[in-house]
Amino acid sequence: MQVLQLQWHFKEFFFLTAVGLITFLASALVLWSNVRASQMAAVPTALSSGYMTLLIYIAVSFGYQVYRRSRALKDVPGPECDSVLGLLHLLGKRDMHRVCTEHAEKYGPIFKWRLFTFHAVIITDPVLATQVLRNKAVDKLRFMYSFLDVFLGGTSLLTGPTDEHWKLVRKAVAPAFSQGNMRDALDQVVERTLVLVNFLKVQGATATHNMDNLLLRESMDVIGRFGFQKEMNALQSLSTGNEEEAFNVTALLRSTHEVETRVQEIYRWWKLWKQDVREGWEILGRYRTIVWSLLAHIKSVKPKPGSFADLLLRAKNPKTGQKLPDVQMFPEIAALFFAGIDTTGHTGTFFLYMVSQHPEVEEKLMAELDSLQLRITPQRRHPRKMTYADLNRLTYLQAVIKEVLRMYPPVGIGQIRVAEKHDIVLGGKLHLPAGTIMWVPHHAIQNVSFNWDDHDKFLPERWLVPGTEYAVTEKLPLPREWYTDMETEAVSAAAGPLMSMESIPANMDVTDLAAEDSKRPKRYFPFAEGPRSCVGQSLAKVSLVATMATLMQHFHFSLADEMGGPEGVRASEQYTLVIGLANGMSMHAVPRPGVMDGLSNNGHASC
Ligand code: HEM
């Protein structure tokens, strides 16, 4: 991929200068005739002529940029769209992530979309996608994230541009996700999952649960505890009936939903005559109160050293030596809290759903737990405590999680990027003028048939083969000439840019291999790729492995009839900011043999 400095091409320069001059001369003529008619009107007329010149100049140069982008993409395939609105109707689609994947199947690894005057190239070719996401000239399309700023109270680590402030915050909080902290996190996750286990035991095998809601509550409890040393009691409040806590939890869950709904219904903000919109505003107000109280909490309790609350409080601007003021702390806390709840919660839900539909997978999962003495049986009612080392030993469970994240990547719509100040040449062939949106959709890249064998099958086994996340050289989807510039790219591996696992020399050092791995093109990145990848992914991985292992130890999950089978689940899939479900996931949790032994029906130990 080439990054070109913006240059004034002779034709463009000539055209825009001519427009400026003609407008200026026309305005001067008007000015002159007005001045001759009345001396008094000279100043306002001069001002309005100058203003007109400026407006026309801006409009023409904007129009010219739009024309440049549309001309550059004229041979790129894409769906028919309205000449003014473009594909505006797609915004209203509940399953946008799947529409994008269908378009990739239909139009190929590079296709175009247009919304009004915004031109986007959708890239699902692994080589080009990886190049775009790793390139420093390419940054987040800020406009797409700005609607989140209102909710988060300003720009944050998640939504801001890749600038000095982002660097400061990212560097400050990244150590919170170190291995040492993950060891502590494991115990906290298991402890919270056991609260959920007890709740499910008490409800009994025939009860129907919205597992999505319960797992979102668990994620909230984990992040509250891990990051801010604050008990959110989102699960506990189901049993204790503490109204204050229950209200806070509902507000938090509904506020993310409210923001997500606003992404789809872009005019929702102003529909104040609708009761649910007014309630939405109230809910967002409540969310802000909760975040302010979290800020007050971490300032008063002296957070655990090394937690992200502690690191944020200690972060200093290297230039001024000043700590972050509250107005900057607020969005960071809101973002860190918000970014991990829905993503981790919904992934857990899809895990339980997919396992419920694949008994052969469940059988292997249980065998793995058994082989590590972690399975509960009538003979082993109290298995040993899960340790940090077990997380890596649970290779099949990890494979199932990876496959779930492949098929249901929470941030399914992916990474939306732009190079504002540079033209980009993709694969040495496609020249994208500055300002063209480059969109790498995670669901599409991870689910199209040209990137994966058996793309639509749930096959955790594929992850038992090392290197599955990398593109298969022999099967890259574009003609070979698109990849020729790989030779000179930073992204290319030293042993050959298109090296496949099979072609790795036997004598290559494994440490070299790890270094090369970070450069190889990927076809799987649910946690994003490049400098803006997920800072919290180690916590998400520990949470998912520990939560799913603990739940599977205790229960067999089955889909409730009211979901309408797999078709019903598919129909209720919805994409807002993350892939979720319109009405949650109703399931039964049937205790496994041995789990209820010695307990009365209400889940308490009987004498
Ligand atoms: C399964 C769980 C998760 C998934 C799939 C996930 C995925 C992602 C993705 C795709 C991005 C890039 C978003 C973009 O560019 O628009 C991202 C960024 C981020 N995530 Fe996660 N995430 C998960 C869990 C978490 C957790 C648990 C936390 C923290 C508690 C977290 C905190 C963040 C933050 C702060 C960013 C912004 C990073 C930056 O721009 O420097 N995420 N995540």
mmCIF file of C-alpha atoms in Angstrom, residues 33-319:
data_model
loop_
_atom_site.group_PDB
_atom_site.id
_atom_site.type_symbol
_atom_site.label_atom_id
_atom_site.label_comp_id
_atom_site.label_asym_id
_atom_site.label_seq_id
_atom_site.Cartn_x
_atom_site.Cartn_y
_atom_site.Cartn_z
ATOM 1 C CA SER A 33 -21.786 48.907 -9.839
ATOM 2 C CA ASN A 34 -23.249 49.146 -6.325
ATOM 3 C CA VAL A 35 -20.627 51.576 -5.210
ATOM 4 C CA ARG A 36 -21.442 53.758 -8.193
ATOM 5 C CA ALA A 37 -25.149 53.618 -7.376
ATOM 6 C CA SER A 38 -24.717 54.494 -3.693
ATOM 7 C CA GLN A 39 -21.579 55.242 -1.696
ATOM 8 C CA MET A 40 -23.305 54.072 1.521
ATOM 9 C CA ALA A 41 -23.700 50.484 0.327
ATOM 10 C CA ALA A 42 -19.982 49.958 -0.397
ATOM 11 C CA VAL A 43 -18.924 48.262 2.846
ATOM 12 C CA PRO A 44 -21.797 45.759 3.217
ATOM 13 C CA THR A 45 -21.663 45.007 -0.495
ATOM 14 C CA ALA A 46 -17.925 44.374 -0.297
ATOM 15 C CA LEU A 47 -18.446 42.081 2.671
ATOM 16 C CA SER A 48 -21.226 40.101 1.056
ATOM 17 C CA SER A 49 -19.243 39.821 -2.211
ATOM 18 C CA GLY A 50 -16.250 38.464 -0.292
ATOM 19 C CA TYR A 51 -18.549 36.124 1.618
ATOM 20 C CA MET A 52 -20.115 34.896 -1.629
ATOM 21 C CA THR A 53 -16.670 34.316 -3.115
ATOM 22 C CA LEU A 54 -15.644 32.278 -0.113
ATOM 23 C CA LEU A 55 -18.860 30.221 -0.097
ATOM 24 C CA ILE A 56 -18.636 29.470 -3.786
ATOM 25 C CA TYR A 57 -14.965 28.579 -3.472
ATOM 26 C CA ILE A 58 -15.696 26.165 -0.592
ATOM 27 C CA ALA A 59 -18.681 24.640 -2.403
ATOM 28 C CA VAL A 60 -16.723 24.139 -5.619
ATOM 29 C CA SER A 61 -13.670 22.656 -3.929
ATOM 30 C CA PHE A 62 -15.926 20.359 -1.845
ATOM 31 C CA GLY A 63 -17.796 19.352 -4.995
ATOM 32 C CA TYR A 64 -14.481 18.746 -6.695
ATOM 33 C CA GLN A 65 -13.291 16.443 -3.896
ATOM 34 C CA VAL A 66 -16.549 14.486 -4.078
ATOM 35 C CA TYR A 67 -16.184 14.237 -7.844
ATOM 36 C CA ARG A 68 -12.583 12.999 -7.440
ATOM 37 C CA ARG A 69 -13.670 10.247 -5.068
ATOM 38 C CA SER A 70 -16.591 9.148 -7.188
ATOM 39 C CA ARG A 71 -14.394 9.126 -10.301
ATOM 40 C CA ALA A 72 -11.710 7.093 -8.492
ATOM 41 C CA LEU A 73 -14.285 4.466 -7.525
ATOM 42 C CA LYS A 74 -16.166 4.350 -10.798
ATOM 43 C CA ASP A 75 -14.875 0.888 -11.734
ATOM 44 C CA VAL A 76 -15.244 -0.544 -8.227
ATOM 45 C CA PRO A 77 -18.338 -2.771 -8.021
ATOM 46 C CA GLY A 78 -21.141 -2.012 -5.599
ATOM 47 C CA PRO A 79 -24.918 -2.004 -5.200
ATOM 48 C CA GLU A 80 -27.146 0.421 -7.124
ATOM 49 C CA CYS A 81 -27.913 3.444 -5.019
ATOM 50 C CA ASP A 82 -30.040 6.568 -4.970
ATOM 51 C CA SER A 83 -28.276 9.447 -6.733
ATOM 52 C CA VAL A 84 -28.696 11.809 -3.747
ATOM 53 C CA LEU A 85 -29.214 9.662 -0.653
ATOM 54 C CA GLY A 86 -26.920 6.829 -1.702
ATOM 55 C CA LEU A 87 -27.539 3.775 0.470
ATOM 56 C CA LEU A 88 -29.179 5.673 3.325
ATOM 57 C CA HIS A 89 -31.830 2.966 3.637
ATOM 58 C CA LEU A 90 -29.146 0.540 4.876
ATOM 59 C CA LEU A 91 -28.828 2.497 8.124
ATOM 60 C CA GLY A 92 -32.274 1.279 9.126
ATOM 61 C CA LYS A 93 -31.392 -2.409 8.612
ATOM 62 C CA ARG A 94 -31.377 -4.358 11.838
ATOM 63 C CA ASP A 95 -28.768 -6.788 10.563
ATOM 64 C CA MET A 96 -26.368 -4.374 8.857
ATOM 65 C CA HIS A 97 -23.444 -6.692 9.600
ATOM 66 C CA ARG A 98 -25.053 -9.446 7.530
ATOM 67 C CA VAL A 99 -26.022 -7.100 4.694
ATOM 68 C CA CYS A 100 -22.367 -6.120 4.450
ATOM 69 C CA THR A 101 -21.311 -9.777 4.358
ATOM 70 C CA GLU A 102 -23.878 -10.534 1.638
ATOM 71 C CA HIS A 103 -22.575 -7.615 -0.405
ATOM 72 C CA ALA A 104 -19.006 -8.918 -0.027
ATOM 73 C CA GLU A 105 -20.149 -12.311 -1.353
ATOM 74 C CA LYS A 106 -21.904 -10.621 -4.249
ATOM 75 C CA TYR A 107 -19.455 -7.859 -5.206
ATOM 76 C CA GLY A 108 -16.146 -9.328 -4.048
ATOM 77 C CA PRO A 109 -13.308 -8.428 -1.675
ATOM 78 C CA ILE A 110 -13.392 -4.726 -2.598
ATOM 79 C CA PHE A 111 -16.664 -2.951 -3.193
ATOM 80 C CA LYS A 112 -18.140 0.495 -2.673
ATOM 81 C CA TRP A 113 -20.957 2.067 -0.721
ATOM 82 C CA ARG A 114 -22.084 5.682 -0.764
ATOM 83 C CA LEU A 115 -24.065 7.685 1.771
ATOM 84 C CA PHE A 116 -24.913 11.166 0.474
ATOM 85 C CA THR A 117 -21.456 12.455 -0.527
ATOM 86 C CA PHE A 118 -19.476 10.028 1.613
ATOM 87 C CA HIS A 119 -17.775 7.396 -0.507
ATOM 88 C CA ALA A 120 -16.618 4.243 1.216
ATOM 89 C CA VAL A 121 -14.528 1.330 0.005
ATOM 90 C CA ILE A 122 -15.389 -1.847 1.858
ATOM 91 C CA ILE A 123 -12.344 -4.072 2.134
ATOM 92 C CA THR A 124 -12.620 -7.750 3.001
ATOM 93 C CA ASP A 125 -9.400 -8.867 1.375
ATOM 94 C CA PRO A 126 -7.130 -9.867 4.306
ATOM 95 C CA VAL A 127 -3.933 -8.418 2.840
ATOM 96 C CA LEU A 128 -5.338 -5.008 1.977
ATOM 97 C CA ALA A 129 -7.443 -4.844 5.156
ATOM 98 C CA THR A 130 -4.411 -5.524 7.342
ATOM 99 C CA GLN A 131 -2.360 -2.931 5.467
ATOM 100 C CA VAL A 132 -5.008 -0.261 5.927
ATOM 101 C CA LEU A 133 -5.528 -0.929 9.632
ATOM 102 C CA ARG A 134 -1.823 -0.972 10.443
ATOM 103 C CA ASN A 135 -0.972 2.194 8.563
ATOM 104 C CA LYS A 136 -0.259 5.315 10.587
ATOM 105 C CA ALA A 137 -1.601 7.663 7.900
ATOM 106 C CA VAL A 138 -5.034 6.111 8.413
ATOM 107 C CA ASP A 139 -7.131 7.028 11.464
ATOM 108 C CA LYS A 140 -10.618 6.555 12.881
ATOM 109 C CA LEU A 141 -13.382 8.318 10.969
ATOM 110 C CA ARG A 142 -14.179 10.713 13.820
ATOM 111 C CA PHE A 143 -17.632 11.588 12.497
ATOM 112 C CA MET A 144 -18.789 7.999 13.082
ATOM 113 C CA TYR A 145 -17.744 8.120 16.728
ATOM 114 C CA SER A 146 -18.939 11.619 17.513
ATOM 115 C CA PHE A 147 -22.467 10.467 18.376
ATOM 116 C CA LEU A 148 -20.935 8.424 21.188
ATOM 117 C CA ASP A 149 -19.227 11.501 22.634
ATOM 118 C CA VAL A 150 -22.571 12.914 23.740
ATOM 119 C CA PHE A 151 -23.202 9.763 25.700
ATOM 120 C CA LEU A 152 -19.666 9.379 27.060
ATOM 121 C CA GLY A 153 -19.396 13.064 27.947
ATOM 122 C CA GLY A 154 -16.628 13.960 25.486
ATOM 123 C CA THR A 155 -13.944 12.293 23.396
ATOM 124 C CA SER A 156 -12.278 9.300 24.986
ATOM 125 C CA LEU A 157 -9.741 6.559 24.436
ATOM 126 C CA LEU A 158 -12.402 4.702 22.469
ATOM 127 C CA THR A 159 -13.770 7.511 20.329
ATOM 128 C CA GLY A 160 -11.000 10.097 19.959
ATOM 129 C CA PRO A 161 -8.440 10.516 17.173
ATOM 130 C CA THR A 162 -5.014 8.853 17.426
ATOM 131 C CA ASP A 163 -3.363 11.927 18.901
ATOM 132 C CA GLU A 164 -1.206 12.888 21.884
ATOM 133 C CA HIS A 165 -4.118 12.666 24.320
ATOM 134 C CA TRP A 166 -5.002 9.165 23.093
ATOM 135 C CA LYS A 167 -1.339 8.124 23.480
ATOM 136 C CA LEU A 168 -1.275 9.458 27.032
ATOM 137 C CA VAL A 169 -4.403 7.605 28.133
ATOM 138 C CA ARG A 170 -3.611 4.384 26.269
ATOM 139 C CA LYS A 171 -0.105 4.252 27.748
ATOM 140 C CA ALA A 172 -1.514 4.963 31.185
ATOM 141 C CA VAL A 173 -4.236 2.291 31.262
ATOM 142 C CA ALA A 174 -2.609 -0.531 29.233
ATOM 143 C CA PRO A 175 -0.633 -1.930 32.235
ATOM 144 C CA ALA A 176 -3.968 -2.522 34.012
ATOM 145 C CA PHE A 177 -4.436 -5.492 31.689
ATOM 146 C CA SER A 178 -1.090 -7.097 32.550
ATOM 147 C CA GLN A 179 -0.783 -10.825 33.267
ATOM 148 C CA GLY A 180 -0.415 -10.185 36.997
ATOM 149 C CA ASN A 181 -3.721 -8.327 37.084
ATOM 150 C CA MET A 182 -5.355 -11.029 34.984
ATOM 151 C CA ARG A 183 -4.523 -13.584 37.691
ATOM 152 C CA ASP A 184 -6.504 -11.485 40.182
ATOM 153 C CA ALA A 185 -9.235 -10.988 37.615
ATOM 154 C CA LEU A 186 -9.726 -14.751 37.307
ATOM 155 C CA ASP A 187 -10.789 -15.127 40.942
ATOM 156 C CA GLN A 188 -13.096 -12.133 40.655
ATOM 157 C CA VAL A 189 -14.725 -13.520 37.507
ATOM 158 C CA VAL A 190 -15.250 -16.979 39.017
ATOM 159 C CA GLU A 191 -16.663 -15.440 42.192
ATOM 160 C CA ARG A 192 -19.202 -13.401 40.185
ATOM 161 C CA THR A 193 -20.106 -16.341 37.959
ATOM 162 C CA LEU A 194 -20.857 -18.394 41.066
ATOM 163 C CA VAL A 195 -23.385 -15.744 42.078
ATOM 164 C CA LEU A 196 -25.034 -16.371 38.707
ATOM 165 C CA VAL A 197 -24.762 -20.145 39.197
ATOM 166 C CA ASN A 198 -26.545 -19.905 42.549
ATOM 167 C CA PHE A 199 -29.259 -17.757 41.069
ATOM 168 C CA LEU A 200 -29.868 -20.300 38.293
ATOM 169 C CA LYS A 201 -29.858 -23.208 40.751
ATOM 170 C CA VAL A 202 -32.495 -21.545 42.893
ATOM 171 C CA GLN A 203 -34.729 -20.884 39.879
ATOM 172 C CA GLY A 204 -34.705 -24.551 38.866
ATOM 173 C CA ALA A 205 -34.370 -26.475 35.615
ATOM 174 C CA THR A 206 -37.720 -25.517 34.137
ATOM 175 C CA ALA A 207 -37.371 -21.761 34.573
ATOM 176 C CA THR A 208 -36.713 -19.629 31.503
ATOM 177 C CA HIS A 209 -33.905 -17.078 31.759
ATOM 178 C CA ASN A 210 -32.855 -14.244 29.569
ATOM 179 C CA MET A 211 -29.223 -15.373 29.559
ATOM 180 C CA ASP A 212 -28.192 -12.292 27.610
ATOM 181 C CA ASN A 213 -29.396 -10.030 30.386
ATOM 182 C CA LEU A 214 -27.758 -12.179 33.056
ATOM 183 C CA LEU A 215 -24.410 -12.243 31.266
ATOM 184 C CA LEU A 216 -24.489 -8.485 30.720
ATOM 185 C CA ARG A 217 -25.035 -8.122 34.464
ATOM 186 C CA GLU A 218 -22.091 -10.377 35.151
ATOM 187 C CA SER A 219 -19.821 -8.363 32.825
ATOM 188 C CA MET A 220 -20.911 -5.206 34.604
ATOM 189 C CA ASP A 221 -20.059 -6.711 37.996
ATOM 190 C CA VAL A 222 -16.651 -7.867 36.735
ATOM 191 C CA ILE A 223 -15.684 -4.502 35.265
ATOM 192 C CA GLY A 224 -17.001 -2.592 38.283
ATOM 193 C CA ARG A 225 -14.921 -4.750 40.595
ATOM 194 C CA PHE A 226 -11.822 -5.200 38.427
ATOM 195 C CA GLY A 227 -11.503 -1.659 37.163
ATOM 196 C CA PHE A 228 -13.015 0.513 39.862
ATOM 197 C CA GLN A 229 -13.117 -1.659 43.000
ATOM 198 C CA LYS A 230 -16.804 -0.996 43.133
ATOM 199 C CA GLU A 231 -19.460 -3.651 43.725
ATOM 200 C CA MET A 232 -22.151 -2.969 41.136
ATOM 201 C CA ASN A 233 -24.232 -5.898 42.495
ATOM 202 C CA ALA A 234 -25.949 -6.266 39.146
ATOM 203 C CA LEU A 235 -26.474 -10.010 39.711
ATOM 204 C CA GLN A 236 -26.913 -9.822 43.449
ATOM 205 C CA SER A 237 -29.708 -7.272 43.119
ATOM 206 C CA LEU A 238 -31.814 -9.942 41.365
ATOM 207 C CA SER A 239 -32.026 -11.801 44.671
ATOM 208 C CA THR A 240 -31.696 -9.051 47.276
ATOM 209 C CA GLY A 241 -34.302 -6.782 45.724
ATOM 210 C CA ASN A 242 -32.217 -3.677 46.567
ATOM 211 C CA GLU A 243 -34.175 -1.079 44.616
ATOM 212 C CA GLU A 244 -31.393 1.486 44.269
ATOM 213 C CA GLU A 245 -28.994 -1.097 42.836
ATOM 214 C CA ALA A 246 -31.652 -2.641 40.625
ATOM 215 C CA PHE A 247 -32.522 0.787 39.226
ATOM 216 C CA ASN A 248 -28.868 1.619 38.532
ATOM 217 C CA VAL A 249 -28.347 -1.661 36.712
ATOM 218 C CA THR A 250 -31.460 -1.184 34.607
ATOM 219 C CA ALA A 251 -30.334 2.347 33.780
ATOM 220 C CA LEU A 252 -26.881 1.143 32.725
ATOM 221 C CA LEU A 253 -28.227 -1.646 30.537
ATOM 222 C CA ARG A 254 -30.891 0.559 29.025
ATOM 223 C CA SER A 255 -28.534 3.451 28.400
ATOM 224 C CA THR A 256 -26.236 1.416 26.167
ATOM 225 C CA HIS A 257 -29.352 0.180 24.403
ATOM 226 C CA GLU A 258 -30.589 3.781 24.049
ATOM 227 C CA VAL A 259 -27.328 4.893 22.449
ATOM 228 C CA GLU A 260 -27.374 1.893 20.167
ATOM 229 C CA THR A 261 -30.935 2.658 19.083
ATOM 230 C CA ARG A 262 -29.911 6.211 18.245
ATOM 231 C CA VAL A 263 -27.310 4.914 15.835
ATOM 232 C CA GLN A 264 -30.031 3.256 13.811
ATOM 233 C CA GLU A 265 -32.693 5.912 14.250
ATOM 234 C CA ILE A 266 -30.613 8.979 13.658
ATOM 235 C CA TYR A 267 -33.470 11.437 14.261
ATOM 236 C CA ARG A 268 -34.449 9.802 17.546
ATOM 237 C CA TRP A 269 -32.841 12.541 19.647
ATOM 238 C CA TRP A 270 -35.405 15.122 18.662
ATOM 239 C CA LYS A 271 -38.572 13.005 18.832
ATOM 240 C CA LEU A 272 -39.404 14.364 22.254
ATOM 241 C CA TRP A 273 -43.133 13.853 21.749
ATOM 242 C CA LYS A 274 -42.486 10.083 22.098
ATOM 243 C CA GLN A 275 -42.475 8.760 25.631
ATOM 244 C CA ASP A 276 -39.704 6.211 25.099
ATOM 245 C CA VAL A 277 -37.436 8.947 23.719
ATOM 246 C CA ARG A 278 -38.072 11.128 26.781
ATOM 247 C CA GLU A 279 -37.361 8.110 28.975
ATOM 248 C CA GLY A 280 -34.187 7.521 26.940
ATOM 249 C CA TRP A 281 -32.946 11.011 27.840
ATOM 250 C CA GLU A 282 -33.678 10.351 31.499
ATOM 251 C CA ILE A 283 -31.816 7.059 31.333
ATOM 252 C CA LEU A 284 -28.783 8.743 29.802
ATOM 253 C CA GLY A 285 -28.913 11.341 32.578
ATOM 254 C CA ARG A 286 -28.893 8.503 35.088
ATOM 255 C CA TYR A 287 -25.913 6.913 33.338
ATOM 256 C CA ARG A 288 -23.987 10.144 33.724
ATOM 257 C CA THR A 289 -24.862 10.275 37.425
ATOM 258 C CA ILE A 290 -23.542 6.727 37.840
ATOM 259 C CA VAL A 291 -20.283 7.583 36.057
ATOM 260 C CA TRP A 292 -19.831 10.719 38.222
ATOM 261 C CA SER A 293 -20.391 8.576 41.297
ATOM 262 C CA LEU A 294 -17.779 6.080 40.019
ATOM 263 C CA LEU A 295 -15.350 8.966 39.644
ATOM 264 C CA ALA A 296 -16.118 10.191 43.163
ATOM 265 C CA HIS A 297 -15.750 6.597 44.420
ATOM 266 C CA ILE A 298 -12.286 6.011 42.943
ATOM 267 C CA LYS A 299 -11.098 9.340 44.284
ATOM 268 C CA SER A 300 -12.280 8.496 47.771
ATOM 269 C CA VAL A 301 -11.270 4.824 48.111
ATOM 270 C CA LYS A 302 -7.671 4.987 46.877
ATOM 271 C CA PRO A 303 -7.996 2.356 44.163
ATOM 272 C CA LYS A 304 -5.890 -0.774 44.038
ATOM 273 C CA PRO A 305 -2.428 0.049 42.648
ATOM 274 C CA GLY A 306 -2.235 -0.939 38.988
ATOM 275 C CA SER A 307 -6.007 -0.998 38.394
ATOM 276 C CA PHE A 308 -7.188 1.206 35.562
ATOM 277 C CA ALA A 309 -8.835 3.578 38.013
ATOM 278 C CA ASP A 310 -5.517 4.022 39.819
ATOM 279 C CA LEU A 311 -3.559 4.426 36.594
ATOM 280 C CA LEU A 312 -6.016 6.972 35.231
ATOM 281 C CA LEU A 313 -5.891 8.992 38.439
ATOM 282 C CA ARG A 314 -2.100 9.035 38.316
ATOM 283 C CA ALA A 315 -1.763 9.761 34.564
ATOM 284 C CA LYS A 316 0.032 13.037 33.887
ATOM 285 C CA ASN A 317 0.326 15.066 30.754
ATOM 286 C CA PRO A 318 4.069 14.793 29.926
ATOM 287 C CA LYS A 319 4.170 18.377 28.643
#
